[in-house]
Tab-separated table of C-alpha atoms in Angstrom:
chain	number	residue	atom	x	y	z
A	29	MET	CA	-121.579	34.804	110.281
A	30	ALA	CA	-125.491	35.973	109.443
A	31	SER	CA	-124.357	36.589	105.964
A	32	GLU	CA	-123.144	32.873	105.620
A	33	ILE	CA	-125.677	32.157	107.172
A	34	GLN	CA	-128.402	33.886	105.484
A	35	THR	CA	-126.741	32.335	101.543
A	36	ARG	CA	-126.782	29.502	102.863
A	37	VAL	CA	-130.311	28.834	103.558
A	38	LEU	CA	-130.846	31.215	100.269
A	39	ARG	CA	-129.108	28.862	98.665
A	40	LYS	CA	-130.480	25.581	99.999
A	41	ILE	CA	-135.017	27.290	99.482
A	42	THR	CA	-134.451	28.272	96.009
A	43	LEU	CA	-132.410	24.634	95.652
A	44	ARG	CA	-135.255	22.787	96.758
A	45	ILE	CA	-138.727	24.961	95.801
A	46	VAL	CA	-137.207	26.944	93.140
A	47	PRO	CA	-136.616	24.159	90.546
A	48	PHE	CA	-140.002	22.042	90.989
A	49	ILE	CA	-142.201	24.664	91.326
A	50	MET	CA	-140.958	25.512	88.074
A	51	LEU	CA	-142.341	21.924	86.600
A	52	LEU	CA	-145.015	23.230	87.778
A	53	TYR	CA	-146.057	25.251	85.550
A	54	PHE	CA	-143.841	24.843	82.983
A	55	VAL	CA	-146.542	21.394	83.177
A	56	ALA	CA	-149.612	23.857	83.508
A	57	PHE	CA	-148.514	26.749	80.594
A	58	ILE	CA	-148.537	23.968	78.231
A	59	ASP	CA	-151.623	22.363	78.881
A	60	ARG	CA	-153.107	25.858	79.221
A	61	VAL	CA	-151.956	27.131	75.991
A	62	ASN	CA	-152.152	23.947	74.107
A	63	ILE	CA	-154.470	24.763	72.463
A	64	GLY	CA	-153.157	27.186	70.236
A	65	PHE	CA	-151.099	24.175	68.535
A	66	ALA	CA	-153.988	22.640	68.090
A	67	SER	CA	-156.584	24.821	66.683
A	68	LEU	CA	-153.973	23.699	63.463
A	69	THR	CA	-155.898	20.917	62.951
A	70	MET	CA	-158.800	20.608	65.682
A	71	ASN	CA	-160.637	24.479	64.156
A	72	ARG	CA	-160.775	22.321	60.930
A	73	ASP	CA	-161.977	19.198	62.503
A	74	VAL	CA	-164.635	20.511	64.976
A	75	GLY	CA	-165.549	23.025	62.222
A	76	LEU	CA	-164.529	25.738	64.946
A	77	SER	CA	-164.389	29.695	63.130
A	78	PRO	CA	-161.538	32.318	63.771
A	79	THR	CA	-164.909	34.047	66.311
A	80	VAL	CA	-166.059	31.561	68.146
A	81	TYR	CA	-162.057	30.269	68.436
A	82	GLY	CA	-160.761	33.056	70.076
A	83	PHE	CA	-164.157	33.818	72.277
A	84	GLY	CA	-163.493	29.853	73.486
A	85	ALA	CA	-160.035	29.628	73.992
A	86	GLY	CA	-160.136	33.268	75.817
A	87	ILE	CA	-163.158	31.826	78.053
A	88	PHE	CA	-161.446	29.614	80.789
A	89	PHE	CA	-160.230	33.378	82.375
A	90	TRP	CA	-163.779	33.959	82.947
A	91	GLY	CA	-163.314	30.285	85.271
A	92	TYR	CA	-160.578	32.081	86.180
A	93	PHE	CA	-161.714	35.090	87.372
A	94	LEU	CA	-164.967	33.307	89.339
A	95	PHE	CA	-162.952	31.075	91.059
A	96	GLU	CA	-159.197	32.764	91.320
A	97	VAL	CA	-160.173	34.498	94.578
A	98	PRO	CA	-161.582	31.527	96.856
A	99	SER	CA	-159.320	29.296	95.773
A	100	ASN	CA	-156.572	31.410	97.173
A	101	ILE	CA	-158.175	31.725	100.101
A	102	ILE	CA	-158.165	27.984	100.488
A	103	LEU	CA	-154.202	27.339	99.924
A	104	HIS	CA	-153.783	30.355	102.697
A	105	ARG	CA	-155.736	28.531	105.677
A	106	ILE	CA	-155.205	24.696	104.290
A	107	GLY	CA	-151.736	24.775	103.080
A	108	ALA	CA	-149.820	25.190	99.803
A	109	ARG	CA	-149.421	20.623	99.589
A	110	ILE	CA	-153.152	20.518	99.746
A	111	TRP	CA	-154.630	22.609	97.385
A	112	ILE	CA	-151.785	22.153	94.657
A	113	ALA	CA	-152.098	18.803	94.443
A	114	ARG	CA	-156.103	19.556	93.825
A	115	VAL	CA	-155.270	22.012	91.083
A	116	MET	CA	-152.329	20.045	88.925
A	117	ILE	CA	-155.053	16.848	89.987
A	118	THR	CA	-157.943	18.271	88.931
A	119	TRP	CA	-156.684	20.437	86.066
A	120	GLY	CA	-154.569	17.979	83.862
A	121	LEU	CA	-158.249	15.693	84.265
A	122	VAL	CA	-159.733	18.498	82.568
A	123	SER	CA	-157.167	18.854	80.268
A	124	ALA	CA	-156.858	15.474	79.309
A	125	ALA	CA	-161.129	16.015	78.131
A	126	MET	CA	-160.373	18.790	75.902
A	127	ALA	CA	-159.380	14.696	73.597
A	128	PHE	CA	-163.545	14.712	73.386
A	129	VAL	CA	-163.787	18.471	72.075
A	130	GLN	CA	-167.032	17.802	69.795
A	131	GLY	CA	-167.766	21.710	68.883
A	132	PRO	CA	-168.468	25.499	69.735
A	133	THR	CA	-170.586	24.247	72.720
A	134	SER	CA	-168.459	21.496	74.127
A	135	PHE	CA	-165.164	23.674	73.152
A	136	TYR	CA	-166.341	26.298	75.264
A	137	ILE	CA	-167.695	23.966	78.161
A	138	LEU	CA	-164.324	22.471	78.920
A	139	ARG	CA	-162.488	25.758	78.301
A	140	PHE	CA	-164.201	26.951	81.061
A	141	LEU	CA	-163.626	23.795	83.658
A	142	LEU	CA	-159.926	23.951	82.819
A	143	GLY	CA	-160.128	27.595	84.074
A	144	VAL	CA	-161.842	26.383	87.576
A	145	ALA	CA	-159.851	23.566	87.975
A	146	GLU	CA	-156.972	25.863	87.081
A	147	ALA	CA	-158.072	28.830	89.548
A	148	GLY	CA	-155.558	29.157	92.451
A	149	PHE	CA	-152.577	27.734	91.020
A	150	PHE	CA	-150.561	30.625	89.907
A	151	PRO	CA	-151.316	33.777	91.717
A	152	GLY	CA	-151.148	30.469	94.923
A	153	ILE	CA	-146.930	30.424	94.013
A	154	ILE	CA	-146.629	34.362	94.718
A	155	LEU	CA	-148.618	33.894	97.676
A	156	TYR	CA	-146.246	30.724	98.602
A	157	LEU	CA	-143.081	32.352	97.499
A	158	SER	CA	-143.962	35.583	99.857
A	159	TYR	CA	-143.732	32.501	102.804
A	160	TRP	CA	-140.267	31.895	102.282
A	161	PHE	CA	-138.134	35.105	99.956
A	162	PRO	CA	-137.800	38.162	101.847
A	163	ALA	CA	-138.749	41.168	99.844
A	164	ARG	CA	-135.622	42.719	98.776
A	165	GLN	CA	-134.958	38.233	96.677
A	166	ARG	CA	-138.036	38.101	95.246
A	167	ALA	CA	-138.396	40.004	92.068
A	168	ALA	CA	-135.793	37.550	90.653
A	169	VAL	CA	-137.192	34.214	92.361
A	170	THR	CA	-140.875	34.474	90.466
A	171	ALA	CA	-138.691	35.307	87.373
A	172	LEU	CA	-137.078	32.078	87.868
A	173	PHE	CA	-140.143	30.787	88.475
A	174	MET	CA	-142.488	32.687	85.617
A	175	ALA	CA	-139.166	31.074	83.107
A	176	ALA	CA	-141.090	28.036	82.919
A	177	ALA	CA	-143.624	30.139	81.091
A	178	PRO	CA	-141.181	30.641	78.147
A	179	LEU	CA	-139.744	27.226	78.764
A	180	SER	CA	-142.828	25.997	77.953
A	181	THR	CA	-143.530	27.417	74.933
A	182	VAL	CA	-139.426	27.113	73.577
A	183	LEU	CA	-139.590	22.879	74.253
A	184	GLY	CA	-143.517	22.810	74.658
A	185	SER	CA	-143.936	23.997	70.614
A	186	PRO	CA	-141.600	21.341	68.860
A	187	ILE	CA	-143.588	18.509	71.475
A	188	SER	CA	-146.136	19.874	70.918
A	189	GLY	CA	-145.912	20.264	66.471
A	190	ALA	CA	-144.443	17.452	66.539
A	191	LEU	CA	-147.929	14.865	68.369
A	192	LEU	CA	-149.868	16.719	65.233
A	193	GLU	CA	-147.865	14.536	63.610
A	194	MET	CA	-149.039	11.510	65.083
A	195	ASP	CA	-152.433	12.074	63.323
A	196	GLY	CA	-154.586	8.822	62.571
A	197	LEU	CA	-152.882	6.447	64.916
A	198	LEU	CA	-154.604	4.115	66.233
A	199	GLY	CA	-157.589	5.831	64.437
A	200	ILE	CA	-156.560	9.000	66.924
A	201	LYS	CA	-156.619	13.241	65.380
A	202	GLY	CA	-152.836	14.439	66.963
A	203	TRP	CA	-154.479	17.352	68.012
A	204	GLN	CA	-156.416	14.356	70.546
A	205	TRP	CA	-152.573	13.202	71.280
A	206	LEU	CA	-151.359	15.986	71.842
A	207	PHE	CA	-154.993	16.975	74.194
A	208	VAL	CA	-154.157	13.469	76.242
A	209	LEU	CA	-150.226	12.539	76.363
A	210	GLU	CA	-149.457	16.730	78.081
A	211	ALA	CA	-152.105	15.938	80.523
A	212	LEU	CA	-150.702	13.255	82.267
A	213	PRO	CA	-147.896	14.560	83.661
A	214	ALA	CA	-149.939	16.724	85.949
A	215	VAL	CA	-151.962	14.948	87.414
A	216	LEU	CA	-149.119	12.799	88.102
A	217	LEU	CA	-147.344	15.712	89.767
A	218	GLY	CA	-150.712	16.726	91.908
A	219	PHE	CA	-149.313	13.438	93.448
A	220	VAL	CA	-145.833	14.132	94.116
A	221	VAL	CA	-147.451	17.092	95.337
A	222	LEU	CA	-148.227	16.419	98.558
A	223	GLY	CA	-144.836	14.495	99.827
A	224	PHE	CA	-142.927	16.861	98.085
A	225	LEU	CA	-143.807	20.482	98.424
A	226	THR	CA	-143.309	21.395	101.914
A	227	ASP	CA	-146.245	24.310	103.980
A	228	ARG	CA	-143.749	26.706	105.279
A	229	PRO	CA	-140.421	27.198	106.609
A	230	GLU	CA	-141.915	26.035	110.129
A	231	LYS	CA	-142.191	22.729	108.819
A	232	ALA	CA	-139.242	22.362	106.938
A	233	LYS	CA	-136.975	19.405	108.689
A	234	TRP	CA	-135.209	20.100	105.454
A	235	LEU	CA	-132.801	23.018	106.977
A	236	SER	CA	-131.097	22.572	110.205
A	237	ASP	CA	-132.169	23.720	113.219
A	238	PRO	CA	-130.547	27.287	113.056
A	239	GLU	CA	-131.349	27.676	109.544
A	240	ARG	CA	-135.331	26.827	110.271
A	241	ARG	CA	-135.330	29.433	113.741
A	242	TRP	CA	-132.809	31.929	110.993
A	243	LEU	CA	-135.566	31.948	107.897
A	244	VAL	CA	-138.947	31.789	110.965
A	245	GLU	CA	-136.946	35.084	112.269
A	246	THR	CA	-136.332	36.989	108.987
A	247	MET	CA	-139.930	36.432	107.596
A	248	ASN	CA	-141.322	37.263	110.781
A	249	VAL	CA	-138.765	41.015	111.601
A	250	GLU	CA	-140.250	41.701	107.650
A	251	THR	CA	-144.063	40.741	107.651
A	252	THR	CA	-143.691	42.812	111.514
A	253	SER	CA	-141.456	45.972	110.102
A	254	LYS	CA	-144.840	46.974	107.274
A	255	ALA	CA	-147.245	45.500	109.712
A	256	ALA	CA	-148.742	49.709	110.429
A	257	SER	CA	-148.831	50.551	106.236
A	258	ALA	CA	-149.421	47.042	104.633
A	259	SER	CA	-152.982	46.195	104.654
A	260	HIS	CA	-153.698	41.884	106.729
A	261	SER	CA	-157.469	41.452	106.254
A	262	ILE	CA	-159.368	39.805	103.273
A	263	TRP	CA	-161.875	42.842	102.659
A	264	ARG	CA	-159.462	45.143	102.816
A	265	GLY	CA	-157.093	43.200	100.331
A	266	LEU	CA	-160.264	43.250	97.858
A	267	ALA	CA	-160.592	46.955	98.035
A	268	ASP	CA	-157.007	48.077	98.127
A	269	PRO	CA	-156.970	50.616	95.020
A	270	ARG	CA	-153.785	49.662	94.497
A	271	VAL	CA	-155.225	46.624	94.900
A	272	LEU	CA	-157.125	47.577	90.216
A	273	ALA	CA	-155.170	49.697	89.448
A	274	LEU	CA	-151.984	46.996	89.222
A	275	SER	CA	-155.191	44.173	88.420
A	276	LEU	CA	-155.453	46.731	85.342
A	277	ILE	CA	-152.155	46.773	84.233
A	278	TYR	CA	-151.789	43.076	84.524
A	279	PHE	CA	-154.552	42.535	82.206
A	280	GLY	CA	-151.825	44.635	79.119
A	281	THR	CA	-149.672	42.229	79.622
A	282	SER	CA	-152.063	39.460	80.183
A	283	ALA	CA	-153.412	39.893	76.978
A	284	GLY	CA	-150.237	40.314	75.588
A	285	LEU	CA	-148.983	36.737	76.510
A	286	TYR	CA	-152.228	34.820	76.041
A	287	THR	CA	-151.993	36.084	72.381
A	288	LEU	CA	-148.331	34.595	72.507
A	289	GLY	CA	-149.697	31.221	73.279
A	290	VAL	CA	-152.693	30.972	71.283
A	291	TRP	CA	-152.030	33.163	68.128
A	292	ALA	CA	-149.023	33.188	67.356
A	293	PRO	CA	-149.268	29.761	65.898
A	294	GLN	CA	-152.065	30.470	63.207
A	295	ILE	CA	-149.699	33.449	63.061
A	296	ILE	CA	-146.810	31.015	61.551
A	297	LYS	CA	-148.361	28.988	60.137
A	298	GLN	CA	-149.752	31.188	57.318
A	299	PHE	CA	-146.563	31.393	55.621
A	300	GLY	CA	-147.710	28.128	54.962
A	301	LEU	CA	-144.928	25.949	57.126
A	302	SER	CA	-145.521	22.832	59.301
A	303	SER	CA	-147.115	22.038	62.186
A	304	LEU	CA	-143.769	20.782	62.843
A	305	GLN	CA	-141.054	23.295	60.936
A	306	VAL	CA	-144.566	26.319	63.196
A	307	GLY	CA	-143.105	24.239	66.721
A	308	PHE	CA	-139.942	24.473	66.067
A	309	LEU	CA	-139.886	28.552	64.705
A	310	ASN	CA	-142.529	29.588	67.935
A	311	ALA	CA	-139.924	28.140	69.954
A	312	LEU	CA	-136.915	30.977	69.390
A	313	PRO	CA	-139.058	34.405	70.102
A	314	ALA	CA	-139.861	32.066	73.487
A	315	THR	CA	-135.754	31.348	74.184
A	316	ALA	CA	-134.959	35.135	74.060
A	317	ALA	CA	-137.368	36.262	76.433
A	318	VAL	CA	-135.940	33.529	79.639
A	319	ILE	CA	-132.881	35.143	79.259
A	320	ALA	CA	-133.740	38.711	79.136
A	321	MET	CA	-136.574	38.037	82.148
A	322	ILE	CA	-134.176	36.330	84.330
A	323	LEU	CA	-130.834	39.845	84.024
A	324	TRP	CA	-133.958	42.011	82.944
A	325	ALA	CA	-135.067	40.899	87.046
A	326	ARG	CA	-132.023	40.453	88.115
A	327	HIS	CA	-130.698	44.088	87.319
A	328	SER	CA	-134.815	45.374	88.712
A	329	ASP	CA	-133.481	43.718	92.026
A	330	ARG	CA	-130.303	44.959	92.519
A	331	THR	CA	-131.030	49.054	92.083
A	332	GLY	CA	-135.175	48.244	93.599
A	333	GLU	CA	-136.367	49.867	91.012
A	334	ARG	CA	-139.438	48.183	90.253
A	335	THR	CA	-141.907	50.800	87.985
A	336	TRP	CA	-139.148	51.621	84.841
A	337	HIS	CA	-138.991	48.370	84.427
A	338	VAL	CA	-142.753	47.802	84.088
A	339	VAL	CA	-142.453	50.122	81.409
A	340	TRP	CA	-140.580	49.673	79.231
A	341	ALA	CA	-141.090	45.966	79.001
A	342	CYS	CA	-144.123	46.655	78.415
A	343	LEU	CA	-144.206	49.244	76.198
A	344	ILE	CA	-141.318	47.080	74.399
A	345	ALA	CA	-144.074	44.200	73.694
A	346	ALA	CA	-146.034	46.709	72.602
A	347	LEU	CA	-143.785	47.587	68.738
A	348	GLY	CA	-143.457	43.851	68.444
A	349	LEU	CA	-147.489	43.813	68.429
A	350	ALA	CA	-147.556	46.926	65.945
A	351	TYR	CA	-145.019	45.373	63.967
A	352	ALA	CA	-145.915	41.519	63.720
A	353	GLY	CA	-149.008	43.350	62.471
A	354	LEU	CA	-146.764	45.027	59.806
A	355	ALA	CA	-144.472	41.800	58.610
A	356	ALA	CA	-144.341	40.237	55.490
A	357	GLY	CA	-142.317	37.418	55.924
A	358	VAL	CA	-141.718	34.741	58.564
A	359	ILE	CA	-137.726	36.669	59.494
A	360	ALA	CA	-139.894	39.114	60.460
A	361	VAL	CA	-142.934	38.150	61.821
A	362	LEU	CA	-140.061	36.778	64.295
A	363	VAL	CA	-138.413	38.725	65.108
A	364	ALA	CA	-142.269	40.993	65.859
A	365	LEU	CA	-142.667	37.629	67.892
A	366	THR	CA	-138.599	38.466	70.038
A	367	LEU	CA	-139.589	41.693	71.174
A	368	VAL	CA	-143.475	41.159	72.522
A	369	ASN	CA	-142.103	37.584	74.315
A	370	ILE	CA	-139.135	39.902	75.478
A	371	GLY	CA	-141.555	42.292	76.365
A	372	ILE	CA	-143.937	40.867	78.353
A	373	SER	CA	-141.518	38.298	80.129
A	374	SER	CA	-139.659	40.462	81.753
A	375	ALA	CA	-142.950	42.431	82.436
A	376	LYS	CA	-143.743	40.494	84.724
A	377	PRO	CA	-141.165	39.336	87.717
A	378	PRO	CA	-140.606	43.047	88.918
A	379	LEU	CA	-145.021	43.690	88.167
A	380	TRP	CA	-145.645	40.721	90.840
A	381	SER	CA	-142.590	42.063	93.623
A	382	MET	CA	-145.427	45.328	94.289
A	383	PRO	CA	-147.992	43.184	96.064
A	384	THR	CA	-146.643	42.048	98.810
A	385	LEU	CA	-144.765	45.366	99.408
A	386	PHE	CA	-148.063	46.605	101.100
A	387	LEU	CA	-150.670	43.669	101.739
A	388	SER	CA	-150.007	40.461	103.546
A	389	GLY	CA	-151.157	37.148	105.882
A	390	PRO	CA	-155.450	37.574	104.075
A	391	ALA	CA	-154.778	40.279	102.712
A	392	ALA	CA	-152.188	39.355	100.909
A	393	ALA	CA	-154.056	36.052	98.891
A	394	ALA	CA	-156.645	37.585	98.037
A	395	GLY	CA	-155.062	40.795	96.853
A	396	ILE	CA	-152.714	38.409	94.912
A	397	ALA	CA	-155.404	36.426	93.289
A	398	THR	CA	-157.771	39.721	92.716
A	399	ILE	CA	-154.605	40.831	90.541
A	400	ASN	CA	-154.341	38.014	88.670
A	401	SER	CA	-158.189	36.954	88.347
A	402	ILE	CA	-158.940	40.405	86.746
A	403	GLY	CA	-155.377	40.854	84.896
A	404	ASN	CA	-155.724	37.389	83.622
A	405	LEU	CA	-159.432	38.754	81.502
A	406	GLY	CA	-157.343	40.475	79.226
A	407	GLY	CA	-156.142	37.368	78.367
A	408	PHE	CA	-160.131	36.591	77.414
A	409	ALA	CA	-160.260	39.758	75.624
A	410	GLY	CA	-157.135	39.775	73.912
A	411	LEU	CA	-157.959	36.707	72.871
A	412	ALA	CA	-161.292	37.099	71.914
A	413	MET	CA	-160.853	40.394	70.183
A	414	ILE	CA	-158.268	39.119	67.986
A	415	GLY	CA	-160.461	36.376	67.288
A	416	TRP	CA	-163.367	38.343	66.038
A	417	ILE	CA	-160.843	40.667	64.131
A	418	LYS	CA	-159.332	37.904	62.301
A	419	ASP	CA	-163.418	37.239	61.189
A	420	GLN	CA	-164.679	40.279	60.210
A	421	THR	CA	-161.255	41.135	57.942
A	422	GLY	CA	-159.359	38.111	57.334
A	423	SER	CA	-156.367	39.725	58.860
A	424	PHE	CA	-154.344	39.871	61.863
A	425	VAL	CA	-152.594	43.229	61.840
A	426	GLY	CA	-156.788	44.805	63.929
A	427	GLY	CA	-156.416	42.618	66.720
A	428	LEU	CA	-152.509	42.829	67.145
A	429	TYR	CA	-152.827	46.696	67.626
A	430	PHE	CA	-155.661	46.813	69.930
A	431	VAL	CA	-153.505	44.965	72.306
A	432	ALA	CA	-150.594	46.298	71.441
A	433	GLY	CA	-152.720	49.714	72.789
A	434	LEU	CA	-153.605	47.424	75.761
A	435	LEU	CA	-149.844	47.597	77.419
A	436	VAL	CA	-149.318	50.755	76.287
A	437	LEU	CA	-151.832	51.376	78.706
A	438	SER	CA	-150.010	49.463	81.021
A	439	ALA	CA	-146.999	51.522	80.926
A	440	VAL	CA	-149.021	54.725	81.339
A	441	LEU	CA	-151.519	53.231	84.305
A	442	THR	CA	-147.639	52.014	86.483
A	443	LEU	CA	-146.490	55.246	85.722
A	444	LEU	CA	-149.398	57.304	87.588
A	445	LEU	CA	-149.392	54.587	90.500
A	446	SER	CA	-145.592	55.410	90.761
A	447	ARG	CA	-147.335	58.418	91.062
A	448	ALA	CA	-149.897	57.877	93.465
A	449	LYS	CA	-149.759	58.724	96.902
A	450	THR	CA	-150.736	55.045	98.299
A	451	ALA	CA	-147.720	53.790	95.321
A	452	PRO	CA	-145.742	50.910	96.843
A	453	ILE	CA	-143.464	50.616	93.826
A	454	GLU	CA	-140.631	52.095	96.774
A	455	PRO	CA	-137.503	51.460	96.305
A	456	VAL	CA	-136.300	47.980	97.615
A	457	PRO	CA	-133.708	47.885	99.656
A	458	GLN	CA	-130.155	46.165	98.436
A	459	SER	CA	-129.411	43.993	99.775
A	460	ARG	CA	-125.292	43.840	101.521
């Protein structure tokens, strides 16, 4: 009977929550990285050098860094429904405003404001999942949610490439159409969130009384079982050395992820392809990544192992970046980008299953936000360095090697963390 209700409840909450938050992240990620396609024509139109473009693309993460922790704490206190709706509406409006970029200054300001507006969304969803799903199911569920990032590349790349072909329609540039039209779903979905999202299991009227009672009791038991060793206060969540370690690990994976999102279109474009061709080709590596990350996360859950699932994924991504630096043709570049996509995407679900093994309550809100905010600065470091090195050398090679080195460092830090006495990376009990 217990296994029957468990299966039924997990199926219900998965079908109710996961597809919807995937849609939200899908839209968020498109708005975060569609600058990669816009840059194919925007940089020339408004006079952005590779250095300026890389710095401006990366300054988004400073807005994230400064406002991530307070945003996640607010979400924990007032509920995901209201706060996620606020996040989506404001980021949609700022993303649409990117159509009015006139030069470096306005580019910097709007990218920073986009980071401020979106701060709290990703860690907020990670925290939200910890309210609904037991730890042993969390990596697989997180993988489904995070699959929206490569899916946004799979579907968003051809769309972005096509929107660029609207150049001149009604006297508007193609990259301006791209920003406005791709921002609209965020604003509209923000209002949908208000009516659809449920803050906590206790408020889930779409579950029967026995189902709701089982879920609430299960999550309470899990919280109580780690009460003796888990950090609960906000300050303990911020100061926990394991949080800093995971932040640095995430730093390298973020550098790799946003190298793909922001620079991959230009890397492919250098072989003389049209924007539409770049859009379709850029979707291919991400397609492989969606499949790989779900299978990898399921294997991590089934075996209860986290450390090596992060380590091997980071090393595969680093290998792909190094190979991309040597690739001399479109096919070779696509193979390299496929390795990077698979590695980056596969590392994240097991990595994000770790914080809630040793943090709960306000500490989880603060700790997860800290990991994401510090870690996402890797996006700034990777994007800015690639742009600067491209200006200095005329090539992407040095920048790609730099990001590959950050991913190797992430792999090493994961191993060191697993061997520390306070390591959170312990086997997760397998489902019976």
